[in-house]
Tab-separated table of C-alpha atoms in Angstrom:
chain	number	residue	atom	x	y	z
Q	1	MET	CA	-14.494	0.209	18.759
Q	2	ASN	CA	-17.714	1.348	16.895
Q	3	VAL	CA	-18.368	-2.231	15.752
Q	4	GLU	CA	-17.965	-3.596	18.864
Q	5	LEU	CA	-20.247	-1.152	20.757
Q	6	GLN	CA	-22.851	-1.867	18.015
Q	7	ARG	CA	-22.599	-5.371	18.751
Q	8	TYR	CA	-22.905	-5.010	22.176
Q	9	GLU	CA	-26.023	-2.931	21.902
Q	10	LEU	CA	-27.523	-5.716	19.770
Q	11	LEU	CA	-26.620	-8.240	22.055
Q	12	ALA	CA	-28.136	-6.478	24.963
Q	13	ASN	CA	-31.024	-4.991	23.125
Q	14	PRO	CA	-32.105	-6.975	20.190
Q	15	ASN	CA	-33.315	-5.595	17.100
Q	16	PRO	CA	-35.222	-7.638	14.640
Q	17	SER	CA	-34.248	-5.434	11.765
Q	18	LYS	CA	-30.566	-5.703	12.751
Q	19	PRO	CA	-29.555	-9.228	13.299
Q	20	VAL	CA	-26.336	-10.008	15.098
Q	21	LYS	CA	-24.339	-13.141	14.745
Q	22	SER	CA	-24.429	-15.140	17.862
Q	23	LYS	CA	-24.266	-18.796	18.970
Q	24	ALA	CA	-27.601	-18.256	20.783
Q	25	PRO	CA	-30.991	-16.533	20.035
Q	26	ALA	CA	-31.843	-13.401	22.054
Q	27	ILE	CA	-33.006	-13.980	25.696
Q	28	SER	CA	-36.485	-12.266	24.943
Q	29	GLU	CA	-37.022	-14.940	22.103
Q	30	THR	CA	-35.774	-17.843	24.101
Q	31	LEU	CA	-37.942	-16.950	27.023
Q	32	SER	CA	-41.094	-16.208	24.725
Q	33	GLY	CA	-40.434	-19.666	23.079
Q	34	LEU	CA	-40.328	-21.527	26.338
Q	35	SER	CA	-43.371	-19.706	27.721
Q	36	GLN	CA	-45.522	-20.906	24.564
Q	37	ARG	CA	-44.217	-24.390	24.992
Q	38	LEU	CA	-45.209	-24.381	28.764
Q	39	LYS	CA	-48.515	-23.439	27.991
Q	40	LYS	CA	-48.862	-26.045	25.122
Q	41	ALA	CA	-47.755	-28.759	27.722
Q	42	ARG	CA	-50.190	-27.550	30.389
Q	43	GLU	CA	-53.171	-27.591	27.816
Q	44	GLN	CA	-52.176	-30.979	26.542
Q	45	LEU	CA	-52.455	-32.312	30.213
Q	46	ALA	CA	-55.656	-30.392	30.792
Q	47	ASN	CA	-57.216	-31.986	27.642
Q	48	GLN	CA	-56.435	-35.316	28.951
Q	49	PRO	CA	-57.587	-35.789	32.382
Q	50	GLU	CA	-57.514	-39.409	31.781
Q	51	ALA	CA	-54.208	-39.769	30.639
Q	52	SER	CA	-52.122	-42.681	31.915
Q	53	PRO	CA	-48.966	-41.838	34.415
Q	54	ALA	CA	-46.644	-42.929	31.510
Q	55	VAL	CA	-48.028	-40.176	29.242
Q	56	VAL	CA	-47.828	-37.492	32.075
Q	57	GLN	CA	-44.245	-38.623	32.782
Q	58	GLN	CA	-43.405	-38.129	29.120
Q	59	VAL	CA	-44.726	-34.738	29.139
Q	60	PHE	CA	-42.938	-33.541	32.329
Q	61	GLN	CA	-39.566	-35.194	30.984
Q	62	ALA	CA	-39.866	-33.281	27.745
Q	63	THR	CA	-40.674	-30.171	29.669
Q	64	LEU	CA	-37.848	-30.397	31.844
Q	65	ALA	CA	-35.461	-31.029	29.004
Q	66	ASP	CA	-37.021	-27.811	27.154
Q	67	ILE	CA	-36.317	-25.721	29.990
Q	68	GLU	CA	-32.806	-26.933	30.368
Q	69	THR	CA	-32.107	-26.244	26.955
Q	70	SER	CA	-33.522	-22.688	27.193
Q	71	LYS	CA	-31.234	-22.299	30.252
Q	72	ALA	CA	-28.298	-23.095	28.404
Q	73	GLN	CA	-29.203	-20.663	25.750
Q	74	ILE	CA	-29.582	-17.867	27.915
Q	75	ASP	CA	-26.421	-18.481	29.632
Q	76	GLU	CA	-24.677	-18.573	26.251
Q	77	ARG	CA	-26.332	-15.385	25.291
Q	78	LEU	CA	-25.329	-13.812	28.630
Q	79	LYS	CA	-21.811	-15.315	28.274
Q	80	GLU	CA	-21.505	-13.227	24.755
Q	81	THR	CA	-22.903	-10.249	26.094
Q	82	HIS	CA	-20.469	-10.128	29.101
Q	83	ALA	CA	-17.596	-10.967	26.825
Q	84	SER	CA	-18.586	-8.106	24.500
Q	85	GLY	CA	-18.646	-5.641	27.319
Q	86	THR	CA	-15.442	-6.612	28.688
Q	87	LYS	CA	-13.793	-6.254	25.252
Q	88	ILE	CA	-15.316	-2.628	25.240
Q	89	GLY	CA	-13.576	-1.714	28.388
Q	90	LYS	CA	-10.226	-2.962	27.185
Q	91	LEU	CA	-10.626	-1.003	23.940
Q	92	ILE	CA	-11.492	2.112	25.986
Q	93	ASP	CA	-8.474	1.837	28.057
Q	94	LYS	CA	-6.346	1.164	25.068
Q	95	LYS	CA	-7.534	4.143	22.857
Q	96	THR	CA	-7.955	6.493	26.067
Q	97	SER	CA	-4.734	8.434	26.823
Q	98	LEU	CA	-3.236	8.353	30.076
Q	99	ALA	CA	-4.323	10.991	32.663
Q	100	LEU	CA	-2.274	14.034	32.659
Q	101	PRO	CA	0.259	14.029	35.327
Q	102	GLU	CA	-0.089	16.663	38.166
Q	103	TYR	CA	3.122	19.261	37.989
Q	104	SER	CA	3.576	22.365	39.962
Q	105	PRO	CA	2.048	25.571	38.839
Q	106	MET	CA	3.879	27.134	35.566
Q	107	PHE	CA	3.848	30.428	33.917
Q	108	GLN	CA	3.253	32.157	37.484
Q	109	GLY	CA	5.599	34.922	36.727
Q	110	GLN	CA	4.377	38.193	34.931
Q	111	GLU	CA	6.659	37.794	32.035
Q	112	ALA	CA	6.061	34.082	31.622
Q	113	SER	CA	2.315	34.739	31.963
Q	114	ALA	CA	2.582	37.595	29.085
Q	115	ALA	CA	4.648	35.407	26.871
Q	116	LEU	CA	2.050	32.522	27.140
Q	117	ARG	CA	-0.997	34.865	26.412
Q	118	ARG	CA	1.122	36.345	23.467
Q	119	THR	CA	1.537	33.022	22.107
Q	120	VAL	CA	-2.020	31.846	22.328
Q	121	GLY	CA	-3.109	35.476	20.641
Q	122	GLN	CA	-0.409	34.651	17.568
Q	123	HIS	CA	-1.692	31.070	17.234
Q	124	LEU	CA	-5.514	32.332	17.025
Q	125	VAL	CA	-4.276	34.688	14.438
Q	126	ARG	CA	-2.089	32.226	12.435
Q	127	THR	CA	-4.992	29.798	12.231
Q	128	GLY	CA	-7.422	32.274	10.888
Q	129	ALA	CA	-9.474	32.430	14.142
Q	130	LEU	CA	-9.568	36.317	13.769
Q	131	ARG	CA	-12.798	36.567	15.673
Q	132	ALA	CA	-11.687	34.525	18.544
Q	133	ALA	CA	-8.500	36.297	18.508
Q	134	ASP	CA	-10.379	39.689	19.233
Q	135	ILE	CA	-12.324	38.199	22.004
Q	136	PHE	CA	-9.119	36.837	23.553
Q	137	GLN	CA	-7.377	40.042	23.233
Q	138	GLU	CA	-10.243	41.911	25.110
Q	139	GLU	CA	-11.052	39.372	27.832
Q	140	SER	CA	-7.222	38.566	28.579
Q	141	GLY	CA	-5.851	42.152	28.087
Q	142	THR	CA	-3.376	40.956	25.774
Q	143	GLU	CA	-2.337	43.393	22.848
Q	144	ILE	CA	-1.717	41.572	19.526
Q	145	ASP	CA	0.656	43.217	17.231
Q	146	PRO	CA	-1.306	44.502	14.196
Q	147	GLU	CA	1.809	43.727	11.983
Q	148	ASP	CA	1.221	39.760	12.965
Q	149	VAL	CA	-2.544	40.231	11.902
Q	150	THR	CA	-1.627	41.827	8.683
Q	151	LYS	CA	1.113	39.315	7.741
Q	152	PHE	CA	-0.957	36.367	8.512
Q	153	GLU	CA	-4.121	37.595	6.835
Q	154	GLU	CA	-1.812	38.054	3.711
Q	155	MET	CA	-0.588	34.543	4.155
Q	156	ARG	CA	-4.197	32.925	4.563
Q	157	THR	CA	-5.592	34.871	1.629
Q	158	VAL	CA	-3.149	33.337	-0.585
Q	159	THR	CA	-3.227	29.969	0.939
Q	160	GLU	CA	-7.214	29.999	0.467
Q	161	ALA	CA	-6.780	30.997	-3.113
Q	162	LEU	CA	-4.530	28.162	-3.737
Q	163	ARG	CA	-6.838	25.683	-1.954
Q	164	ASN	CA	-9.331	27.056	-4.762
Q	165	ASN	CA	-6.843	26.413	-7.609
Q	166	ASP	CA	-6.180	30.082	-8.001
Q	167	VAL	CA	-2.435	30.445	-8.163
Q	168	GLN	CA	-2.542	34.433	-9.329
Q	169	PRO	CA	-2.196	35.855	-5.547
Q	170	ALA	CA	0.733	33.497	-5.044
Q	171	LEU	CA	2.548	34.631	-8.326
Q	172	ARG	CA	2.053	38.139	-7.503
Q	173	TRP	CA	3.737	37.511	-4.237
Q	174	VAL	CA	6.516	35.574	-5.962
Q	175	GLU	CA	7.210	38.724	-8.402
Q	176	GLU	CA	7.336	41.031	-5.428
Q	177	HIS	CA	9.794	38.929	-3.679
Q	178	ARG	CA	11.835	37.423	-6.561
Q	179	ALA	CA	15.323	38.486	-5.401
Q	180	TYR	CA	14.823	36.732	-2.139
Q	181	LEU	CA	13.335	33.643	-3.813
Q	182	GLU	CA	16.324	33.437	-6.284
Q	183	SER	CA	18.581	33.725	-3.274
Q	184	ARG	CA	17.378	30.430	-1.838
Q	185	ASP	CA	17.079	28.907	-4.907
Q	186	SER	CA	13.267	28.307	-4.365
Q	187	PRO	CA	11.300	26.210	-6.810
Q	188	LEU	CA	8.059	27.959	-5.610
Q	189	GLU	CA	7.520	29.880	-9.013
Q	190	PHE	CA	8.196	26.601	-11.013
Q	191	LEU	CA	5.699	24.833	-9.009
Q	192	LEU	CA	2.967	27.343	-9.414
Q	193	HIS	CA	3.496	27.796	-13.221
Q	194	ARG	CA	3.539	23.931	-13.531
Q	195	SER	CA	0.409	23.377	-11.801
Q	196	GLU	CA	-1.437	26.050	-13.814
Q	197	TYR	CA	-0.151	24.924	-17.248
Q	198	LEU	CA	-1.344	21.260	-16.320
Q	199	ARG	CA	-4.694	22.579	-15.185
Q	200	ILE	CA	-4.903	24.542	-18.471
Q	201	LEU	CA	-3.711	21.470	-20.673
Q	202	SER	CA	-6.441	19.348	-18.740
Q	203	LYS	CA	-9.043	21.873	-20.026
Q	204	SER	CA	-7.760	22.024	-23.419
Q	205	SER	CA	-7.553	18.239	-23.731
Q	206	SER	CA	-11.280	17.830	-22.876
Q	207	SER	CA	-12.509	20.465	-25.321
Q	208	SER	CA	-13.396	19.747	-28.899
Q	209	THR	CA	-11.826	22.676	-30.541
Q	210	SER	CA	-9.172	22.018	-33.139
Q	211	GLU	CA	-7.157	25.243	-32.247
Q	212	PRO	CA	-3.581	25.168	-30.683
Q	213	PRO	CA	-4.252	24.608	-27.008
Q	214	ALA	CA	-4.064	27.540	-24.628
Q	215	ALA	CA	-1.406	25.635	-22.585
Q	216	LEU	CA	1.137	26.105	-25.351
Q	217	GLY	CA	0.817	29.710	-25.076
Q	218	TYR	CA	1.196	29.613	-21.359
Q	219	ALA	CA	4.224	27.453	-21.376
Q	220	GLU	CA	6.077	29.646	-23.851
Q	221	ARG	CA	5.395	32.661	-21.828
Q	222	HIS	CA	6.177	31.155	-18.101
Q	223	LEU	CA	7.776	27.711	-18.475
Q	224	LEU	CA	10.108	28.292	-21.269
Q	225	PRO	CA	12.239	31.319	-19.372
Q	226	LEU	CA	12.778	28.726	-16.484
Q	227	TYR	CA	14.443	25.989	-18.652
Q	228	PRO	CA	18.088	26.897	-17.662
Q	229	ARG	CA	16.983	26.092	-13.872
Q	230	TYR	CA	14.990	23.018	-14.777
Q	231	PRO	CA	16.308	21.581	-17.996
Q	232	ALA	CA	15.053	18.018	-17.019
Q	233	ASP	CA	11.474	19.183	-16.260
Q	234	ILE	CA	10.455	21.564	-19.038
Q	235	PRO	CA	10.744	19.299	-21.799
Q	236	LYS	CA	8.464	16.600	-20.113
Q	237	LEU	CA	5.883	19.550	-19.545
Q	238	PHE	CA	6.064	20.330	-23.442
Q	239	ASN	CA	5.817	16.705	-24.378
Q	240	SER	CA	2.737	16.367	-22.126
Q	241	MET	CA	0.778	18.442	-24.831
Q	242	LEU	CA	1.265	15.330	-27.428
Q	243	LEU	CA	0.261	12.519	-24.935
Q	244	GLY	CA	-3.248	13.421	-24.033
Q	245	GLU	CA	-4.779	10.519	-22.161
Q	246	LYS	CA	-1.295	8.716	-22.206
Q	247	LEU	CA	0.088	11.269	-19.802
Q	248	SER	CA	-0.593	9.367	-16.577
Q	249	SER	CA	1.225	6.194	-17.766
Q	250	THR	CA	4.163	8.218	-19.576
Q	251	TYR	CA	4.581	10.836	-16.816
Q	252	PRO	CA	2.809	9.594	-13.624
Q	253	GLU	CA	4.349	12.183	-11.588
Q	254	LEU	CA	2.569	14.975	-13.683
Q	255	ALA	CA	-0.758	13.357	-13.134
Q	256	SER	CA	-0.442	13.131	-9.546
Q	257	PRO	CA	-2.940	15.304	-7.526
Q	258	ALA	CA	0.104	16.323	-5.218
Q	259	ILE	CA	1.298	18.729	-8.001
Q	260	HIS	CA	-1.617	20.942	-7.060
Q	261	THR	CA	-2.153	19.959	-3.299
Q	262	GLN	CA	1.432	20.587	-2.351
Q	263	LEU	CA	1.593	24.223	-3.420
Q	264	GLU	CA	-0.184	25.494	-0.158
Q	265	ASP	CA	2.629	23.880	2.099
Q	266	GLU	CA	5.367	25.076	-0.340
Q	267	PHE	CA	4.078	28.897	-0.311
Q	268	THR	CA	3.581	28.730	3.414
Q	269	ARG	CA	7.057	27.692	3.876
Q	270	GLU	CA	8.681	30.128	1.364
Q	271	TYR	CA	6.446	33.038	2.928
Q	272	CYS	CA	7.259	32.172	6.686
Q	273	ALA	CA	11.043	31.980	5.797
Q	274	GLU	CA	10.826	35.373	4.099
Q	275	ARG	CA	9.189	36.705	7.312
Q	276	GLN	CA	11.741	34.803	9.527
Q	277	ILE	CA	8.984	32.797	11.278
Q	278	SER	CA	8.431	29.016	11.526
Q	279	HIS	CA	6.303	27.489	8.791
Q	280	GLN	CA	4.568	25.402	11.422
Q	281	ALA	CA	2.411	26.854	14.125
Q	282	PRO	CA	4.675	26.576	17.289
Q	283	LEU	CA	1.610	25.995	19.759
Q	284	LYS	CA	0.370	23.234	17.493
Q	285	VAL	CA	3.923	21.619	17.319
Q	286	VAL	CA	4.263	21.728	20.898
Q	287	SER	CA	0.729	20.168	21.645
Q	288	THR	CA	1.184	17.478	19.026
Q	289	ILE	CA	4.614	16.231	20.161
Q	290	GLY	CA	4.649	17.143	23.763
Q	291	GLY	CA	1.039	16.563	24.765
Q	292	GLY	CA	-0.041	14.022	21.924
Q	293	ILE	CA	3.003	11.886	21.642
Q	294	ALA	CA	5.866	12.293	24.105
Q	295	LEU	CA	3.858	12.813	27.311
Q	296	PRO	CA	1.829	9.588	27.401
Q	297	ARG	CA	4.876	7.656	26.604
Q	298	ILE	CA	7.068	9.343	29.170
Q	299	GLU	CA	4.123	8.697	31.760
Q	300	LYS	CA	3.932	5.102	30.974
Q	301	GLY	CA	7.753	4.583	31.102
Q	302	LYS	CA	7.859	6.121	34.571
Q	303	LYS	CA	5.068	4.108	35.784
Q	304	ILE	CA	6.773	0.851	34.342
Q	305	MET	CA	10.042	2.012	35.805
Q	306	LYS	CA	8.271	2.525	39.412
Q	307	GLU	CA	6.911	-0.720	39.274
Q	308	LYS	CA	10.266	-2.382	38.407
Q	309	ARG	CA	11.987	-0.078	40.975
Q	310	GLY	CA	14.162	1.209	38.169
Q	311	GLU	CA	15.804	4.908	38.071
Q	312	TRP	CA	15.911	7.398	35.101
Q	313	SER	CA	19.821	7.736	35.391
Q	314	HIS	CA	20.367	9.900	32.326
Q	315	THR	CA	19.278	13.493	32.715
Q	316	GLU	CA	19.974	14.441	29.192
Q	317	GLU	CA	17.960	11.557	27.665
Q	318	ILE	CA	14.444	10.275	27.961
Q	319	PRO	CA	13.842	6.868	29.188
Q	320	VAL	CA	11.836	5.764	25.897
Q	321	GLU	CA	11.980	6.315	22.227
Q	322	ILE	CA	9.675	9.064	20.912
Q	323	PRO	CA	8.504	8.404	17.309
Q	324	LEU	CA	7.891	11.559	15.718
Q	325	PRO	CA	6.146	12.225	12.268
Q	326	PRO	CA	8.296	13.088	9.401
Q	327	GLU	CA	7.214	16.831	9.438
Q	328	HIS	CA	8.663	17.067	12.907
Q	329	ARG	CA	12.143	15.643	12.104
Q	330	TYR	CA	14.047	18.948	12.142
Q	331	HIS	CA	17.715	17.411	12.269
Q	332	SER	CA	19.571	14.194	11.911
Q	333	ILE	CA	19.523	12.006	14.573
Q	334	PHE	CA	22.253	9.091	15.059
Q	335	THR	CA	21.262	6.103	16.919
Q	336	CYS	CA	24.074	3.767	17.849
Q	337	PRO	CA	23.510	0.318	16.265
Q	338	VAL	CA	25.130	-1.342	19.329
Q	339	SER	CA	23.940	0.265	22.456
Q	340	LYS	CA	20.701	1.491	20.725
Q	341	GLU	CA	21.045	4.884	22.384
Q	342	GLN	CA	20.896	8.254	20.534
Q	343	ALA	CA	24.186	10.050	20.272
Q	344	THR	CA	24.861	13.111	22.468
Q	345	ASP	CA	27.657	15.746	22.799
Q	346	VAL	CA	29.369	13.661	25.416
Q	347	ASN	CA	28.701	10.439	23.471
Q	348	PRO	CA	29.028	11.371	19.652
Q	349	PRO	CA	29.044	9.125	16.543
Q	350	MET	CA	32.422	7.872	15.670
Q	351	MET	CA	33.353	6.204	12.381
Q	352	LEU	CA	35.755	3.349	12.447
Q	353	GLN	CA	38.464	2.797	9.582
Q	354	CYS	CA	35.943	0.455	7.893
Q	355	GLY	CA	33.319	3.179	7.427
Q	356	HIS	CA	30.840	1.850	10.212
Q	357	VAL	CA	29.548	4.124	12.878
Q	358	ILE	CA	29.093	3.466	16.324
Q	359	ALA	CA	28.774	5.896	19.581
Q	360	ARG	CA	31.888	6.656	21.426
Q	361	GLU	CA	30.860	4.692	24.589
Q	362	SER	CA	30.318	1.442	22.574
Q	363	LEU	CA	33.751	1.991	21.151
Q	364	HIS	CA	35.352	2.255	24.498
Q	365	LYS	CA	33.510	-1.046	25.575
Q	366	LEU	CA	34.904	-2.848	22.575
Q	367	ILE	CA	38.622	-1.790	23.100
Q	368	LYS	CA	38.986	-3.527	26.562
Q	369	GLY	CA	42.871	-2.640	26.648
Q	370	GLN	CA	43.399	-3.781	23.236
Q	371	THR	CA	45.162	-1.741	20.560
Q	372	ARG	CA	42.853	-2.773	17.850
Q	373	VAL	CA	39.099	-3.428	17.674
Q	374	LYS	CA	36.916	-5.690	15.582
Q	375	CYS	CA	33.957	-3.932	14.162
Q	376	PRO	CA	30.725	-5.406	15.241
Q	377	TYR	CA	29.220	-5.265	11.734
Q	378	CYS	CA	31.997	-6.554	9.380
Q	379	PRO	CA	35.278	-8.700	9.790
Q	380	LYS	CA	37.642	-5.684	9.555
Q	381	GLU	CA	39.688	-4.739	12.328
Q	382	SER	CA	40.275	-0.858	13.194
Q	383	ASP	CA	42.794	1.208	15.318
Q	384	PRO	CA	40.530	2.872	17.802
Q	385	ARG	CA	42.941	5.873	17.803
Q	386	GLN	CA	41.921	6.581	14.080
Q	387	ALA	CA	38.295	6.536	14.767
Q	388	VAL	CA	36.661	9.832	13.350
Q	389	GLN	CA	33.970	11.860	15.096
Q	390	LEU	CA	31.295	12.701	12.778
Q	391	PHE	CA	28.857	15.610	13.018
Q	392	PHE	CA	25.342	15.393	11.680
């Protein structure tokens, strides 16, 4: 849309230093040229008072033709400007979210209001806005648990260090919670040591010294003890010392920046799991999924259904599909390939004898009083009584 806005501005207010592609010159240029030609025609006639009627008529005809040409150029320019302005309006309508619908007042009760304020306070603390959290606590009268401040300060200290390529604070936390991480079979310790090892190896490779690289000593101390858990990964890391510049072609996954950038998210996930809290900020998830993705689509669907005089008949389903980003898909979802509807507790997925899966309602529609049904995706027939309900 920025490109179209710039084009519209240049069409409406031409700038000689920034030419714009157009079928017609700027209106000011057209009028200026026409004015000069009219003055020239007038001077021509004034300098030839004895000119014959044929010559005068020829000058007038040329002037009239010039005026018509200039008028056509102005019309063309106005047409382009109007079209560009119309396109901007459509782009704004397309980019701008639908107006939020009006609902009855929420969070009116004392308990609900307190929960909302507590959620906002925790969100400010969690995202590191401690100064804003202090002001919010003072002005709203909400008391933020000091333990929440302490634990989120610790998490942010470690994640900021990881962002600056410092894994030591995270490794100290791993050492303090080793038993818990081993019970979860967490790869965090391996990922941290792998990142630090590759960083040391990169520095050693760029150095001109002939001494054994410091990466070898680090690998022997920290990576070798992890070999029983990662027998396929540890040899690759040791081999990478011999590859040099060929590392990216031999083991491209070890040359990827994600080796280092994923540490922050991995640590946050393990830290929050140990504290028994969500690794994603709840308020951010609600605003992203609810306000940014779901609500505009639901409102648009309601508007279309209202225009078509349709009704929302399923109280446990939404009338439109809501596309969720991968990080917000918390459980498996089955959509029936026949009815295109998501499975529910009353309409669960059923696996036929051939192995294909459809929803129970779709299976009942296929029966139609018959003892056997043909699978809608293969030639095999199945006994509907032998269909097995699946649980994802």
